[in-house]
Short mmCIF file of C-alpha atoms in Angstrom, two decimals:
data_model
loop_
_atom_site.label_atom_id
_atom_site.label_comp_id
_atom_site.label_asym_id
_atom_site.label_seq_id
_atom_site.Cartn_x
_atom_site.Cartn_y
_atom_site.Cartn_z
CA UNK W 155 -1.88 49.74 -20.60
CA UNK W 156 -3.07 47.96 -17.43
CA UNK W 157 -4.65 45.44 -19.08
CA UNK W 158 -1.15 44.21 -21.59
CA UNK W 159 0.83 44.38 -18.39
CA UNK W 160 -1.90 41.96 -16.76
CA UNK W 161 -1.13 39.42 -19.78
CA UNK W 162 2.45 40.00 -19.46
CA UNK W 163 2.11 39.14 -15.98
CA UNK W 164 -0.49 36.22 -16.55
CA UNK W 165 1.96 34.88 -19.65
CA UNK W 166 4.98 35.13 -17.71
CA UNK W 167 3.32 33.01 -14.48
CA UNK W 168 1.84 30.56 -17.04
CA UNK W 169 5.11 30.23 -18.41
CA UNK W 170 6.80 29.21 -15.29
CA UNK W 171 4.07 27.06 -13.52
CA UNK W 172 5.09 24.91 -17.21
CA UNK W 173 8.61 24.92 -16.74
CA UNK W 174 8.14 23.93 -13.40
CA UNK W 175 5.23 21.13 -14.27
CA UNK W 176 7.98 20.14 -16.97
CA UNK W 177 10.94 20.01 -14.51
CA UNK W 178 8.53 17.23 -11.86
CA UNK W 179 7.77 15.86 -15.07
CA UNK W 180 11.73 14.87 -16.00
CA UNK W 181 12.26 14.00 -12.87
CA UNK W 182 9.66 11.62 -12.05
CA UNK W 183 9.52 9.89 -15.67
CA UNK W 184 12.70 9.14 -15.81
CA UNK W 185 12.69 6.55 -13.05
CA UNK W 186 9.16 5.70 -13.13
CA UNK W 187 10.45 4.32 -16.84
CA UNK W 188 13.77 2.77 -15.63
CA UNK W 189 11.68 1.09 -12.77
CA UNK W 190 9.58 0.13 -15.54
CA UNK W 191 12.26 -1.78 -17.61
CA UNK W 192 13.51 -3.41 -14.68
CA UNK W 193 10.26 -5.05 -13.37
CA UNK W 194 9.73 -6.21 -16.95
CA UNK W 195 12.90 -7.73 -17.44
CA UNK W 196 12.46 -9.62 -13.80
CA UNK W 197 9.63 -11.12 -15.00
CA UNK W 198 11.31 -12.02 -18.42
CA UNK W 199 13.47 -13.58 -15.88
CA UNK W 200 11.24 -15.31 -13.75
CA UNK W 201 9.26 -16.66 -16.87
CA UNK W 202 12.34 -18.39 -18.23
CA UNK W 203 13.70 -19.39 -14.18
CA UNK W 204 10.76 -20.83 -12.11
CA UNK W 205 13.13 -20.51 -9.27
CA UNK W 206 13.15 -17.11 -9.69
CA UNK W 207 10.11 -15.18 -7.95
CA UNK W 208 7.85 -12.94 -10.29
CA UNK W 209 7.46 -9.41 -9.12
CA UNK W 210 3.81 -10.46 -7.85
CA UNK W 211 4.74 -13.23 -6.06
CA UNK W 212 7.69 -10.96 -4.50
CA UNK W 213 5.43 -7.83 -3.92
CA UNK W 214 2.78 -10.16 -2.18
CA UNK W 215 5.37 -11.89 0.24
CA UNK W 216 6.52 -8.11 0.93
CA UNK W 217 3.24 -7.08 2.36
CA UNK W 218 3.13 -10.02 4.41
CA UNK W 219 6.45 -9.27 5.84
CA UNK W 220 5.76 -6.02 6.29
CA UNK W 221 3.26 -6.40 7.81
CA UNK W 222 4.34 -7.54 11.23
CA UNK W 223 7.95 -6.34 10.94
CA UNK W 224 9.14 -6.22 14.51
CA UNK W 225 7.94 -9.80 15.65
CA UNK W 226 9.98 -11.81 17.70
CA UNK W 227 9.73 -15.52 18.60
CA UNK W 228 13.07 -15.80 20.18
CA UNK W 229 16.90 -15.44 19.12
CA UNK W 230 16.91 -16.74 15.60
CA UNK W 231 12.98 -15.84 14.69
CA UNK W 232 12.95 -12.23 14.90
CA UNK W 233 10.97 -9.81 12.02
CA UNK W 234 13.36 -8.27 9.17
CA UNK W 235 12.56 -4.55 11.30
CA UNK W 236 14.69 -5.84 14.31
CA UNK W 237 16.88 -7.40 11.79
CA UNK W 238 17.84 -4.30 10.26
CA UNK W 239 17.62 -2.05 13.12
CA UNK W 240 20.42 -4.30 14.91
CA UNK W 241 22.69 -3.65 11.26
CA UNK W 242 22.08 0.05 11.26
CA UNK W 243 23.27 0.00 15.14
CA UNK W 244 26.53 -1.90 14.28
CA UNK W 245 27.02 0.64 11.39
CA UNK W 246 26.28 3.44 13.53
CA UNK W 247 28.38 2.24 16.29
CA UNK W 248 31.84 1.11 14.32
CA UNK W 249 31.04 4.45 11.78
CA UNK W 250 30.98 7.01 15.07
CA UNK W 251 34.42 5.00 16.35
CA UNK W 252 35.68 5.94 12.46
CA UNK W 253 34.75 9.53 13.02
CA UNK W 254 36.23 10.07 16.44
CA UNK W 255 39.45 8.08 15.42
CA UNK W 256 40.14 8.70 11.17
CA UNK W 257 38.90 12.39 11.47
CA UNK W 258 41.84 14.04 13.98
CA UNK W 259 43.73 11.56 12.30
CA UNK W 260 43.65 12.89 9.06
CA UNK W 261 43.66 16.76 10.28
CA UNK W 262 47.56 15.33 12.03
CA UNK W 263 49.08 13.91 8.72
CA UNK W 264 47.57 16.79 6.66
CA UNK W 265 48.52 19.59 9.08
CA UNK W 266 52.26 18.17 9.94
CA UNK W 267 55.11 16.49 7.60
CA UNK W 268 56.51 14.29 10.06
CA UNK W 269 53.43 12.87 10.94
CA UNK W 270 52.36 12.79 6.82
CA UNK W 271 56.09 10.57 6.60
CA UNK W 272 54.96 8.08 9.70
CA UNK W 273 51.36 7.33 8.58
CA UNK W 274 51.14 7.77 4.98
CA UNK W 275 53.23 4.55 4.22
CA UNK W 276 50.88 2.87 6.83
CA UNK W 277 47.51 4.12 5.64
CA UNK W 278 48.75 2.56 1.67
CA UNK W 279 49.75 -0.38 2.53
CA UNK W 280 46.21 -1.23 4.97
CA UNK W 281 43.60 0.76 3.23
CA UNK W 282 43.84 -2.39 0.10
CA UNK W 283 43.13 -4.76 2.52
CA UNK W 284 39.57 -6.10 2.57
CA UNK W 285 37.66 -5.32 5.72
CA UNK W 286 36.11 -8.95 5.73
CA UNK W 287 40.22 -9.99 5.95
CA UNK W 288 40.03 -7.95 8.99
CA UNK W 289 36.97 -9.86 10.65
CA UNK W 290 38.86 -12.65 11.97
CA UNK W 291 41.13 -11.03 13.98
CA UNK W 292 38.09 -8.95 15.42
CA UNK W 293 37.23 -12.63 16.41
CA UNK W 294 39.67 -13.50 18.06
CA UNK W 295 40.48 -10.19 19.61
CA UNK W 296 36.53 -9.68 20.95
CA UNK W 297 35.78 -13.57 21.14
CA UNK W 298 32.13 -12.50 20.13
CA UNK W 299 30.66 -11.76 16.53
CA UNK W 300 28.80 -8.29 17.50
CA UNK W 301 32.26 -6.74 18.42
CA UNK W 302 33.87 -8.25 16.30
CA UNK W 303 30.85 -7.24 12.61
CA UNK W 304 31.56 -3.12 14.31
CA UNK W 305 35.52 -3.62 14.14
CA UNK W 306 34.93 -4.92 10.52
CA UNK W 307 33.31 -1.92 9.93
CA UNK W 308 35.22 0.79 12.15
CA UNK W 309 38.49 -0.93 9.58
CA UNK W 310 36.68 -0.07 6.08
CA UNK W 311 35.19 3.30 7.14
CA UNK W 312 38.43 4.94 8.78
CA UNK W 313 40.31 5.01 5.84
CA UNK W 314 37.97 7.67 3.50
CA UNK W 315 38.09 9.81 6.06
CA UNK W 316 42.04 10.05 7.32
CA UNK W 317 42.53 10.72 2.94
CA UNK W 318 39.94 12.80 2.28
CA UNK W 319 40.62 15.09 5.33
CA UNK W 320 44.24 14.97 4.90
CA UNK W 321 44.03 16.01 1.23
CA UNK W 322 41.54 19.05 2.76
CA UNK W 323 43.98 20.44 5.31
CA UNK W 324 47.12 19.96 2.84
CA UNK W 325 44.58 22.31 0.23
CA UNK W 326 43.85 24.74 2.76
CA UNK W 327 45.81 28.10 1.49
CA UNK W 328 49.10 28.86 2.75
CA UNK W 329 48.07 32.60 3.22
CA UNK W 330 45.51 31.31 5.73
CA UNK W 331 48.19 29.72 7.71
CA UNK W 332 50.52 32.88 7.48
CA UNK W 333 47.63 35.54 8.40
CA UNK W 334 47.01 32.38 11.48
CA UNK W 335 50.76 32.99 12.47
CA UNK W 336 50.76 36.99 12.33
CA UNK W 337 47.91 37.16 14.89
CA UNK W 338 49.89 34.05 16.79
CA UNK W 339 46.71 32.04 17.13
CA UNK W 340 46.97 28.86 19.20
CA UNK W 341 46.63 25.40 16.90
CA UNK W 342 43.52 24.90 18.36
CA UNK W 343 42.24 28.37 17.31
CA UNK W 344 44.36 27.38 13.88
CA UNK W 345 42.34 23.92 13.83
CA UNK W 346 39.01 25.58 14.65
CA UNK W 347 38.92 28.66 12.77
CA UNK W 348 41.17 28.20 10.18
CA UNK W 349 41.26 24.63 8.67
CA UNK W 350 37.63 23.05 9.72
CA UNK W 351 35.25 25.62 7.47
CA UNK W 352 38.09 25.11 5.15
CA UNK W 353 38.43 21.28 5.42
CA UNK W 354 34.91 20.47 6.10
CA UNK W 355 33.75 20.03 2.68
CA UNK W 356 36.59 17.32 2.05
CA UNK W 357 35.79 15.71 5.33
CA UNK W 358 31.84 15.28 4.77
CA UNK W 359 33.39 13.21 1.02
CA UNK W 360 34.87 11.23 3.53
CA UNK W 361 32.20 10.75 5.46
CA UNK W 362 29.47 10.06 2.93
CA UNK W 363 31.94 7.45 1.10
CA UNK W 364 32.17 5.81 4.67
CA UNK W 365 29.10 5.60 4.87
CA UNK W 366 28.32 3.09 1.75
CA UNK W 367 31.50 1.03 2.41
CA UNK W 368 29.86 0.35 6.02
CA UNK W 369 27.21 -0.62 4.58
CA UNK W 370 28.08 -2.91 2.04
CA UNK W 371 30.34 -4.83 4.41
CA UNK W 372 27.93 -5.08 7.27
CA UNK W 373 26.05 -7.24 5.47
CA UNK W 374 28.79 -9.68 4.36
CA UNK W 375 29.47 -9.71 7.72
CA UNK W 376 26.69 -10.50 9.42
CA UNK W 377 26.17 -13.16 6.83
CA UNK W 378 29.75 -14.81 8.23
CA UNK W 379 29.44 -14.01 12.25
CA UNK W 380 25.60 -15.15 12.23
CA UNK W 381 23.07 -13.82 14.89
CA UNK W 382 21.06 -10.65 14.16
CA UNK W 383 21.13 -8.01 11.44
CA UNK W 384 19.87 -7.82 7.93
CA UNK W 385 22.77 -10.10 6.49
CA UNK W 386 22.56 -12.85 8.62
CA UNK W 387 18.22 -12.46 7.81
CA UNK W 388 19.18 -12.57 4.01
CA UNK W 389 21.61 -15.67 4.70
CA UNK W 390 18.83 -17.38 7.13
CA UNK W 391 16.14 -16.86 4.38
CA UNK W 392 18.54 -18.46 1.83
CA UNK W 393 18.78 -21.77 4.01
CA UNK W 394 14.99 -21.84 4.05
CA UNK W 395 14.89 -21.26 0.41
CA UNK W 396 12.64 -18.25 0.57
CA UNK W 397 14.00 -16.80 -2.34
CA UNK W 398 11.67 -14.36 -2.31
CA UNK W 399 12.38 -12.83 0.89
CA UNK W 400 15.69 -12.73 -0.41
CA UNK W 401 15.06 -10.53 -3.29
CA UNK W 402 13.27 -8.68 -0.89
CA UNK W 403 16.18 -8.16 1.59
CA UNK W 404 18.17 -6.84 -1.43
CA UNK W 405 15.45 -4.39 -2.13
CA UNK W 406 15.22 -3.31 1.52
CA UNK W 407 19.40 -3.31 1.43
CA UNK W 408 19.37 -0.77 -1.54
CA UNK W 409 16.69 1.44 -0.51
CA UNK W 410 18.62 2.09 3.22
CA UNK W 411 21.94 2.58 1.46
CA UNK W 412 20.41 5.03 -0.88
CA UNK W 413 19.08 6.90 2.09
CA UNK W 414 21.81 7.44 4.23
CA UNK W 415 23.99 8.41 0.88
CA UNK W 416 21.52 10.83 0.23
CA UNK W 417 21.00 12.25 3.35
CA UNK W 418 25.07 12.67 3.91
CA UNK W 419 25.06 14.46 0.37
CA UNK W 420 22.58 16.75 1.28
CA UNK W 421 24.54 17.46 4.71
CA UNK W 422 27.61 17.83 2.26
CA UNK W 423 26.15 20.20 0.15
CA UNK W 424 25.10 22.37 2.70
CA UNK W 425 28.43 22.69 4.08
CA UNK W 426 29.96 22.87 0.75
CA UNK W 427 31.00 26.69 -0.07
CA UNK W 428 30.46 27.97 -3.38
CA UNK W 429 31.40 31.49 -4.97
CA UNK W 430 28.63 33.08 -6.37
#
């Protein structure tokens, strides 16, 4: 008897360490493949275009940037590491402004009609608007382009967040509200304890779709106000016709945006209740 149940047991674990081995397997194929097909096509590319660099060439000019990232030989010489570090600062600075300003912004217009009737009309008709449309009049408001690249971004990253938390606190259930009112909580205990577990799933959406918008426009930015950051690198390289460096930048561009939208997914997930 003890020696089936030992094959049951050895069966069942050989069983899972293949589902699991087949599970990596899925997961790591499927991109290694689709990286695959793209790298083939480039060169397809680049055989046809000689102005276009072959992955080789690219991958070679990588490792020589890469290798000294964070030189710097003055203003407008400085390695692609400070070059990015000064965009994710910019990002970082007019995101956080975003937060502190679109976030108790949204919880207001969600939370009371009168203040859904002023802003909603406003939100509307700005939230179309391009952020780069914005960027002049950070310009001439800040009469300097670093200001002026973090308004850009503070105007395209507000806007996810005032919806996405308004639509949370106008979903949060009315029998919440009413238990709130028997046991005559203040609003801030109604704000605290009520609507943020409630609203904070809807509010991280906002957050992580922030995120990418502030990070697509940075770099158009930066390309338009000059001095540091990844965009005005990219732009700088194009001048010089490096075009390698400049697929590189786009590389280096994709990979950080993936990053930060995967890290603010994983943040939303955790915060994200689910019934069980």
């Amino acid at each position: 008897m003890s020696t089936v149940t030992t094959i049951s047991r050895g069966d069942e674990l050989a069983a899972l360490w293949r589902e699991r081995l087949e599970s990596a397997l899925k997961a790591v194929v499927g991109p290694v493949a689709g990286f695959a097909l793209l790298v083939l096509v480039w060169q397809a590319v680049a055989m046809r275009i000689p102005e276009i660099p072959t992955p080789g060439v690219t991958w070679h000019a990588a490792a020589e940037l890469f290798s000294d990232p964070f030189y710097d030989n003055g203003p407008n010489d400085k390695g692609i590491g400070w070059n990015l570090l000064a965009s994710l600062q910019r990002v970082g600075a007019g995101f956080g402004l975003a937060a502190l300003v679109g976030i108790p912004v949204g919880f207001a217009i969600g939370r009371y009609a009168a203040v859904r009737a002023m802003f909603s009309p406003i939100v509307s008709l700005l939230r179309p608007v391009s952020p780069l449309a914005w960027l002049p009049l950070g310009l001439l408001l800040f009469k300097a382009a670093d200001p002026a690249a973090i308004w850009a971004i503070f105007i395209c990253s507000i806007w996810p967040m005032i919806i996405n938390t308004a639509v949370g606190v106008s979903r949060v259930p009315q029998d919440y509200l009413n238990v709130a009112r028997v046991l005559n909580l203040s609003e801030w205990k109604v704000t605290t304890k009520v609507l943020l577990p409630a609203v904070l799933p809807y509010m991280l959406t906002g957050v992580r779709l922030s995120i990418g918008t502030a990070w697509l426009v940075i770099v158009a930015a930066e390309m338009l106000t000059g001095g540091t950051g990844i965009g005005f690198w990219l732009w700088d390289e194009w001048n010089n016709m490096k075009v390698e460096h400049i697929v590189i930048a786009i590389f280096v561009i994709g990979v950080v945006g993936l990053l930060l939208e995967t890290l603010l997914v994983a943040l939303a997930r955790h915060f994200t209740y689910t019934e069980e």
